[in-house]
C-alpha positions as CSV (number, residue, x, y, z in Angstrom):
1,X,189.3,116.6,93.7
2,X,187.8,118.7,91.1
3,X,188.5,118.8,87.9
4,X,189.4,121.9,85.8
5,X,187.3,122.2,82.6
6,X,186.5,118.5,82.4
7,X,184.1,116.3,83.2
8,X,184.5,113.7,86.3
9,X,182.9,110.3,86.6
10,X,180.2,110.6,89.0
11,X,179.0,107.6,91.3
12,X,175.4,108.3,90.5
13,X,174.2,107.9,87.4
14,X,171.2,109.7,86.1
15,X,169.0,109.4,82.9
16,X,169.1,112.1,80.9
17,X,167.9,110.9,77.8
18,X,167.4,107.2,76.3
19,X,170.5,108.1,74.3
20,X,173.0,109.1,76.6
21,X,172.0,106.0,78.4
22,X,172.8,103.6,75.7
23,X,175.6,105.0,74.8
24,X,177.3,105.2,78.2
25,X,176.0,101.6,78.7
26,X,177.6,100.1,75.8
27,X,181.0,102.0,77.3
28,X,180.4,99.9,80.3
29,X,179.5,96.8,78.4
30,X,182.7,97.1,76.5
31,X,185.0,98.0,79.4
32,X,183.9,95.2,81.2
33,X,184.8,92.9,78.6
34,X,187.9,93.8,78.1
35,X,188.8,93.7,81.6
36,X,188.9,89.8,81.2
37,X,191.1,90.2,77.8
38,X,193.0,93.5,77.7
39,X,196.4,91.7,79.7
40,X,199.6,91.8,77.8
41,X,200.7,88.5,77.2
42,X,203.0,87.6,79.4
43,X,205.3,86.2,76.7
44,X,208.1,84.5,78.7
45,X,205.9,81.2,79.3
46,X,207.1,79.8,76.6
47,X,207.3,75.9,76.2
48,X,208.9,73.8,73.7
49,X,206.1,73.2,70.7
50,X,204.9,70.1,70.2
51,X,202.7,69.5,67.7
52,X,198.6,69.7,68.1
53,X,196.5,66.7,67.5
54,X,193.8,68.6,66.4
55,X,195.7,70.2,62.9
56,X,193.8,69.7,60.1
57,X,194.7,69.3,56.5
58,X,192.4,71.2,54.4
59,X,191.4,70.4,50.6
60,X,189.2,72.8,48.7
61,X,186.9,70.6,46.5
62,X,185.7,72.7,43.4
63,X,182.1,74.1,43.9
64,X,179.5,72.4,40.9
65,X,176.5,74.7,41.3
66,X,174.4,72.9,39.5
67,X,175.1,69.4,42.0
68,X,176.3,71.3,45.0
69,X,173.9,74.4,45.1
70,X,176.8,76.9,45.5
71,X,178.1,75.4,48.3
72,X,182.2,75.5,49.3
73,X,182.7,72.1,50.3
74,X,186.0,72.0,53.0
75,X,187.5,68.8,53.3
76,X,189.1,67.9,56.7
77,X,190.7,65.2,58.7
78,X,187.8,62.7,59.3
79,X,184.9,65.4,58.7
80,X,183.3,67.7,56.5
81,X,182.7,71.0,56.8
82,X,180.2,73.1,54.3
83,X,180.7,77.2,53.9
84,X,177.3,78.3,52.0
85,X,178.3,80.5,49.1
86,X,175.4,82.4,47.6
87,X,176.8,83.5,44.6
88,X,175.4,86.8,44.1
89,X,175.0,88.3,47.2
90,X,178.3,87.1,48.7
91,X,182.5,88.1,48.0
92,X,183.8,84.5,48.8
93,X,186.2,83.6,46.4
94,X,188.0,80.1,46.2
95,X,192.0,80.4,44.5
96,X,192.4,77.9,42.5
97,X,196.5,76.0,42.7
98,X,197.8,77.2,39.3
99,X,201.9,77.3,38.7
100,X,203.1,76.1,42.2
101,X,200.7,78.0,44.1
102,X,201.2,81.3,42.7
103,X,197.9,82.9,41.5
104,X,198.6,85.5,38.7
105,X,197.1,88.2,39.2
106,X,197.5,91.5,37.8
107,X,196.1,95.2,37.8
108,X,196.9,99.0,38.9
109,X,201.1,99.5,39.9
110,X,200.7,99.1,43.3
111,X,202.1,102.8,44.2
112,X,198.3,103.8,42.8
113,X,196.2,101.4,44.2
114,X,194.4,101.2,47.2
115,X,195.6,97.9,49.0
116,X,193.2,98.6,51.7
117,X,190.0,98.2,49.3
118,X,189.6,94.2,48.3
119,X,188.0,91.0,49.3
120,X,189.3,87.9,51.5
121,X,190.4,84.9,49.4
122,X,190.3,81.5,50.3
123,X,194.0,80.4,48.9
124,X,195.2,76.7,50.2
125,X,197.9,77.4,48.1
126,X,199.9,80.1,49.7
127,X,198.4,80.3,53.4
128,X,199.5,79.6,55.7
129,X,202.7,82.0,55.3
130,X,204.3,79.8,57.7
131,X,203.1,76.8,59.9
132,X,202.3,77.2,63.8
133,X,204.2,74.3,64.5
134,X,207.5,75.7,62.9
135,X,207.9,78.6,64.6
136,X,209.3,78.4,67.8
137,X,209.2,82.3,69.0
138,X,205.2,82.2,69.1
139,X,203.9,82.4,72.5
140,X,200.7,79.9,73.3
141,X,198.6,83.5,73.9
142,X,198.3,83.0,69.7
143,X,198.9,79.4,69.2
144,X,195.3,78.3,68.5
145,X,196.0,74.9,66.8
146,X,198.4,73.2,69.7
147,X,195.6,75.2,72.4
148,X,192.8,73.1,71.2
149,X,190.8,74.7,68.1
150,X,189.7,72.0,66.1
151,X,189.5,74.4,62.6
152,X,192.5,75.7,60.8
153,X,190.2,77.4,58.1
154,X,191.3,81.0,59.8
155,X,194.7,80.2,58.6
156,X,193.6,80.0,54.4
157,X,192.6,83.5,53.7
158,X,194.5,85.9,51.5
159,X,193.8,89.4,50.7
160,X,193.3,90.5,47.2
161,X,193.1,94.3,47.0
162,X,190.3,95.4,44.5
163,X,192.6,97.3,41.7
164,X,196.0,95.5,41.9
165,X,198.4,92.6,43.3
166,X,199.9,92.5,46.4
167,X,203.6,91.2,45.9
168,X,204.4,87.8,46.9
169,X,206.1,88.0,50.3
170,X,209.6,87.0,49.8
171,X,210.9,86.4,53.3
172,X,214.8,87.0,52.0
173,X,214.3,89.8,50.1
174,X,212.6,91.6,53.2
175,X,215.5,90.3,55.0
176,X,217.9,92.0,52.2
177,X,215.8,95.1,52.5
178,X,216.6,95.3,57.0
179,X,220.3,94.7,56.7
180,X,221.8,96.7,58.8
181,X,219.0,98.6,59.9
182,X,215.8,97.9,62.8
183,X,212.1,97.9,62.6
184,X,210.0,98.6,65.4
185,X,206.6,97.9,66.3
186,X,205.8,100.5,69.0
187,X,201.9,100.2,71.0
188,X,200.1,97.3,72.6
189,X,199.4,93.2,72.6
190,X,197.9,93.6,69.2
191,X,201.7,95.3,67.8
192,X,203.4,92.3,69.8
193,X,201.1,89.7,68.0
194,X,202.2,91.8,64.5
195,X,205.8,91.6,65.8
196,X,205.9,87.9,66.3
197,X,203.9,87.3,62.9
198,X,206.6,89.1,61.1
199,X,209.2,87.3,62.8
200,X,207.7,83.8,62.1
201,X,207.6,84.7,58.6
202,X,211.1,85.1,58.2
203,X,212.7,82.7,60.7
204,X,212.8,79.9,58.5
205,X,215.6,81.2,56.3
206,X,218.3,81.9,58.7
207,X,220.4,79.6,60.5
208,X,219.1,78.7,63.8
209,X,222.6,79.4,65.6
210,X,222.4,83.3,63.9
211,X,218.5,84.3,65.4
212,X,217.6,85.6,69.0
213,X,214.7,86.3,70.5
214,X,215.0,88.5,73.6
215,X,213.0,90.1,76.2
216,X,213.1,93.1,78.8
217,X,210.8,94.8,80.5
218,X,209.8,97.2,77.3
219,X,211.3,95.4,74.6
220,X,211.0,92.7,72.5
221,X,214.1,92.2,70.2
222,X,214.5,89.2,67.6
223,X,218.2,89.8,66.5
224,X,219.4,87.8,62.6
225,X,223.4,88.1,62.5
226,X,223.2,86.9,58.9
227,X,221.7,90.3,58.3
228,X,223.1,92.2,61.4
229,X,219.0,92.9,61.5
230,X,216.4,93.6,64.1
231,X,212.5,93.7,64.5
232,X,211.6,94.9,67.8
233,X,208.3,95.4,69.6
234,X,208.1,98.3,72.7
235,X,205.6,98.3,75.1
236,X,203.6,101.5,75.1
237,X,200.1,101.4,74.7
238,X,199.1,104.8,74.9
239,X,202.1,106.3,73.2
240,X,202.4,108.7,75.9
241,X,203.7,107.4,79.8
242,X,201.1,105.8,81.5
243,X,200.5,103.8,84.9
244,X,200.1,101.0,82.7
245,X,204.0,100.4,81.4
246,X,205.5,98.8,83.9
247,X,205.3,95.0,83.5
248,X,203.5,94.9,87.0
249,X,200.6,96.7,86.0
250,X,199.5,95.5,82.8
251,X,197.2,92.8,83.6
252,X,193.8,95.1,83.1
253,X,193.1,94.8,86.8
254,X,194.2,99.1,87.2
255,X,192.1,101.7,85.6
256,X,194.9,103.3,83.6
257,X,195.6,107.0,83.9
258,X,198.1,109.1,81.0
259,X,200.4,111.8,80.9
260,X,198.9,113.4,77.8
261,X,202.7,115.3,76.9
262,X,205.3,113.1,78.5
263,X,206.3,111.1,75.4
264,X,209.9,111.7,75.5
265,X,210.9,109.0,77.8
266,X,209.4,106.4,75.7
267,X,210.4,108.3,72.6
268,X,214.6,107.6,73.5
269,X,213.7,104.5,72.5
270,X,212.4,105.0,68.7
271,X,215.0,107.5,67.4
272,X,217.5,106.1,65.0
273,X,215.0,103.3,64.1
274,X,214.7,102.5,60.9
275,X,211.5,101.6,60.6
276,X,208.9,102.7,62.9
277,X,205.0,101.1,63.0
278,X,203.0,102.5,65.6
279,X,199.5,101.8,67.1
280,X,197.2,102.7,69.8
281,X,193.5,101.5,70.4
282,X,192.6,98.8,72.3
283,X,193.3,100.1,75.9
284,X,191.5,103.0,75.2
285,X,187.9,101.3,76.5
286,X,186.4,103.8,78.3
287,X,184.3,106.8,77.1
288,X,186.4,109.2,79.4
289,X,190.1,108.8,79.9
290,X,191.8,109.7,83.4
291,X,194.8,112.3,82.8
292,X,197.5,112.8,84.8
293,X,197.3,116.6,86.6
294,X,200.8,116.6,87.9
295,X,203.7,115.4,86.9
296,X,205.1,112.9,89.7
297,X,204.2,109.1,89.3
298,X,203.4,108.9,92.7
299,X,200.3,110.8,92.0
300,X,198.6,108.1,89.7
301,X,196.0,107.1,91.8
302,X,194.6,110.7,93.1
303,X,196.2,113.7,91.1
304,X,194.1,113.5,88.2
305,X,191.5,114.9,86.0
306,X,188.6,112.7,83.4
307,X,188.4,114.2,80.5
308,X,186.6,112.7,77.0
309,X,188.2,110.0,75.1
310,X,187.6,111.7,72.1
311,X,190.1,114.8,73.5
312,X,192.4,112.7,74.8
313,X,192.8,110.2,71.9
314,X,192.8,113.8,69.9
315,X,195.8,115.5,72.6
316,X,197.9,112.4,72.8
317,X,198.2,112.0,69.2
318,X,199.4,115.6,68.7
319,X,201.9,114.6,71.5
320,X,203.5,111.7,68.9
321,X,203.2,113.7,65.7
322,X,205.0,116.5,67.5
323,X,207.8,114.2,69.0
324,X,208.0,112.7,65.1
325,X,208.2,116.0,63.4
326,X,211.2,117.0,65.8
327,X,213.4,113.5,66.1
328,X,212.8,111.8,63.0
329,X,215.6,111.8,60.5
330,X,212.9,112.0,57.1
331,X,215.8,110.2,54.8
332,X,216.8,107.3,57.4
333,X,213.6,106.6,58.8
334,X,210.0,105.3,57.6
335,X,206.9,105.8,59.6
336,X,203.7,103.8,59.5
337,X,200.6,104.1,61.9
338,X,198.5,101.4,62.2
339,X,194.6,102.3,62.6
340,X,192.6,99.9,65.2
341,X,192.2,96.5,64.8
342,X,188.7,95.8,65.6
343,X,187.0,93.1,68.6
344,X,184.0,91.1,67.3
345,X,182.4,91.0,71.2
346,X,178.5,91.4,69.6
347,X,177.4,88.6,67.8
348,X,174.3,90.2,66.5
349,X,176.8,92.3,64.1
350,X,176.7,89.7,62.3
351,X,173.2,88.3,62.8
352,X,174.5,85.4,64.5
353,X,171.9,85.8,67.1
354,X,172.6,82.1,68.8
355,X,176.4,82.6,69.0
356,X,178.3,84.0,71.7
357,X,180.6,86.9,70.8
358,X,183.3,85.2,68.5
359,X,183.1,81.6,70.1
360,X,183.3,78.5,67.3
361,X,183.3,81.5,64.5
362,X,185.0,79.7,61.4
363,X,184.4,82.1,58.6
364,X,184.9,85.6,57.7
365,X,181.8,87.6,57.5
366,X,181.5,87.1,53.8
367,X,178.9,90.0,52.7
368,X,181.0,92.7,51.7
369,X,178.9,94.9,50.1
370,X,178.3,96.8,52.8
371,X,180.2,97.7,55.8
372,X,179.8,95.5,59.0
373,X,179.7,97.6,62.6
374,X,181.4,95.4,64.7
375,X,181.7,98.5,67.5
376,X,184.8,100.4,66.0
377,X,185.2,103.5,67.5
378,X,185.1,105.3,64.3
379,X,185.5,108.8,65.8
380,X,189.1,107.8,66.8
381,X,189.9,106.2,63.8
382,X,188.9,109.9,61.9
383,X,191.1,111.8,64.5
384,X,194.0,109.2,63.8
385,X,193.7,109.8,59.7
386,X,193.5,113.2,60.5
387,X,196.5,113.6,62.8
388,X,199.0,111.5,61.2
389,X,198.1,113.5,57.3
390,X,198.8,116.9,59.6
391,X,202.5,116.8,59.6
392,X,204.4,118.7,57.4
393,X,207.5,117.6,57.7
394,X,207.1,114.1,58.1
395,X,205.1,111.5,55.3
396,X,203.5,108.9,58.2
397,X,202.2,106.2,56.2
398,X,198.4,104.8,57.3
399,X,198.0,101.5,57.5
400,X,194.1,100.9,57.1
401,X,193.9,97.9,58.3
402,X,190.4,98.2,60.6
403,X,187.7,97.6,57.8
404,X,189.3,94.6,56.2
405,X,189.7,93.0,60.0
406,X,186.2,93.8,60.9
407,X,185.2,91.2,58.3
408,X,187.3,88.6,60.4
409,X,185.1,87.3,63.2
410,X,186.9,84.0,62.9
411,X,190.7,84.7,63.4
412,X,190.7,85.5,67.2
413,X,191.6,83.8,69.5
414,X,188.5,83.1,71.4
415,X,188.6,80.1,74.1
416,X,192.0,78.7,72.7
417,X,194.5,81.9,74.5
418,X,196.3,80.8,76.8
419,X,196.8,84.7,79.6
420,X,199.8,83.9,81.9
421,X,200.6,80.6,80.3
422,X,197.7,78.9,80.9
423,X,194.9,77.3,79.1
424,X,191.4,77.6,80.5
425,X,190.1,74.5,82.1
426,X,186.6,72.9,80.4
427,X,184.6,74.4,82.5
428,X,185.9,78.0,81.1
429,X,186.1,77.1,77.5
430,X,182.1,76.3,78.5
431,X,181.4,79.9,78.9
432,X,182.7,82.0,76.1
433,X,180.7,84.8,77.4
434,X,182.8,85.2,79.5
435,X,186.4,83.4,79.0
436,X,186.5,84.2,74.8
437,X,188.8,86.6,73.7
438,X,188.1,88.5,71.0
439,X,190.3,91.2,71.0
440,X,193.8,89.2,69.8
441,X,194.2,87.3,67.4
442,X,195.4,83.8,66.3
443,X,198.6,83.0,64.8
444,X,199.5,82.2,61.5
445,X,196.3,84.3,61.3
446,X,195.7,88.1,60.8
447,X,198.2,89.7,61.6
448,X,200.4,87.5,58.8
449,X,197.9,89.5,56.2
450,X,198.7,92.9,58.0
451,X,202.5,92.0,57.4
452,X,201.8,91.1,53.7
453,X,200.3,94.9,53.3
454,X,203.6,96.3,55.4
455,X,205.6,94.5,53.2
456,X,204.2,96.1,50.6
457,X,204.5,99.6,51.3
458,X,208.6,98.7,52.6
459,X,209.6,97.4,49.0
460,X,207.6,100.0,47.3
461,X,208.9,102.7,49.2
């Protein structure tokens, strides 16, 4: 098989230059990571919650520098935990409980601010958004606390944008704001974690005998009747078809190969939604990308062509913005792409040189001064921005969520996931080099924060 004007992965592998090599290195390095953490959760083993023995109740003490030598002192359940704060050098900012909670804050009108420029918050206050253990529709792939993880620090950080407020999330008036209408995450595990975040933070106010939560082979739909509402998740982690979609294949065991064009099977799917959030990062792992040649699916595995990931990131995208210019209604329906949440696989990113990946990580990376390179493929995230600002016809809203995650080493889910329903044994959980995910993330976690920005641009819109 040869391929026409692209380049095919050869079995050798010469030296060219140092360069080449460590670039094409680090592609392995990464694709072999993921292989162990890229699975879609397999969502239906779902057990009844019962609460974890190792939740902690957190009390911020105020810091005294001058008896405590800048030091954030964390209070927990029969221990003590100390976050060093140099005061200069370092954004970590403690909330302090004033008014029930609520910290005032105030600044630009939030149509001309940047929410995507600020610093994480510790706020006891008001985070959680919603507690693990009272949200049934969260799968154990997120549920950290009741898997084991003896910190719930991860939970108790807030963004606060540089120039303004974000709103407080009010979980009925997003609720007023989808009656009658749907929302739709549409891309991979990480859009299913933002899916069920945003479901577990609005659960709580309807009836439990007028919410569903139901699952098919491509779609995730949590159904309120109180609001004749719907937030959905679709499986579809390239955008375009892939050998990937069907439940069968998605366990990262199959080197995935695309049909860079065919989008229009997924896309009967996403017309009429009302809002529409789409993503597409973390199965692209590999510096080239197989591409389907033909068109039948019983090619997969021989009619195809490698090509760079850059081009093929580049190609597929301009296969969704032209299916968005030519079925979406502009005065029914919103569109928001979400840029890649990062992984926090090398622990020397953040001079951590005794850790392993993002094992027993309890705190952010608090030195924000300058940006952290946690291995972002930044040369997608520029073709993304410059894709989705290309259409004419269409406004697609760009939710910048990667440099504010990359800061994050210590939401993921690490040794506490539980792939397939299961929770590694002890003798896994003893080699986070291999067994720690750092790709998803923990819930109430993250993705809760990536919901707060949503909600933002929804009520502002």
């Amino acid at each position: 098989m040869k391929p026409v004007g692209m380049t095919q992965r050869c079995h050798s592998f010469p030296i060219v230059t140092i360069a080449v090599f460590s670039t094409l290195f680090f592609g392995f390095f990464l694709y072999n990571e993921y292989t162990n953490i890229i699975p879609f959760p397999d969502f239906k083993h779902q057990k009844p919650f019962q609460e974890s023995s190792n939740s902690t109740n957190v009390k911020v003490q105020g810091t005294n520098e001058e008896h405590n030598d800048g030091k954030l002192e964390v209070e927990t359940q029969g221990s003590t935990e100390e976050k060093y704060q140099e005061s200069k050098d370092l954004n970590l900012n403690i909330a302090e409980e004033k008014d029930n909670g609520e910290n005032k804050r105030s600044g630009l009108p939030l149509e001309e601010c940047d929410i995507f420029a600020g610093e994480w918050v510790f706020d006891n206050g008001s985070h959680p958004l919603y507690k693990e253990e009272e949200c049934e529709f969260l799968t154990e792939m997120a549920t950290c606390l009741k898997n084991g993880r003896p910190d719930s620090l991860y939970q108790k950080w807030r963004w606060q944008p540089r120039d303004c407020s974000l709103p407080k999330f009010d979980a009925k008036l997003l609720l007023e704001k989808l009656r009658g209408k749907r929302l739709m995450f549409v891309g991979d595990s990480i859009h299913f974690s933002q899916m069920l975040s945003m479901v577990c933070m609005v659960q709580s106010f309807i009836p439990p005998e007028r919410k569903s939560l139901s699952y098919a082979s491509y779609t995730t739909v949590f159904k309120t009747e109180e609001y004749n509402a719907s937030m959905e998740f679709y499986w579809a982690p390239f955008l375009v078809e892939s050998n990937v979609d069907p439940p069968t294949m998605r366990d990262g065991t199959v080197d995935p190969v695309i049909k860079l064009e065919s989008i229009t099977k997924h896309g009967e799917t996403w017309k009429n939604v009302d809002y529409l959030i789409f993503n597409t990062y973390i199965w692209w792992r590999y510096p080239t990308v197989k591409a389907l040649r033909g068109s039948s699916d019983d090619d997969w595995a021989t009619d195809y062509v490698e090509m760079d990931q850059n081009v093929a990131y580049k190609s597929v995208l301009k296969s969704w913005a032209k299916w968005v210019e030519e079925n979406v209604d502009p005065n029914k329906t919103s569109v928001f792409f979400s840029s890649m949440a990062p992984s926090h696989i090398k622990n020397s990113s953040w001079n951590n040189t005794k850790g392993t990946k993002c094992a027993n990580e309890t705190s952010p990376i608090f030195n924000m001064s300058s940006p952290v390179d946690v291995g972002t493929n930044r040369q997608l995230f520029t073709i993304a921005l410059n894709v989705t600002q290309s259409l004419k016809r269409i406004h697609i809203r760009f939710l910048n969520i990667t440099t504010l995650s990359e800061y994050r080493k210590d939401a993921h889910t690490s040794i506490y996931a539980a792939h397939g329903g299961k929770l590694l044994t002890p003798q896994q959980k003893s080699d986070p080099s291999t067994f720690a995910d750092c790709v998803h993330w923990c819930l109430p976690g993250l993705p809760d924060t990536w919901n707060e920005l949503l909600y933002s641009l929804i009520l502002s819109h």
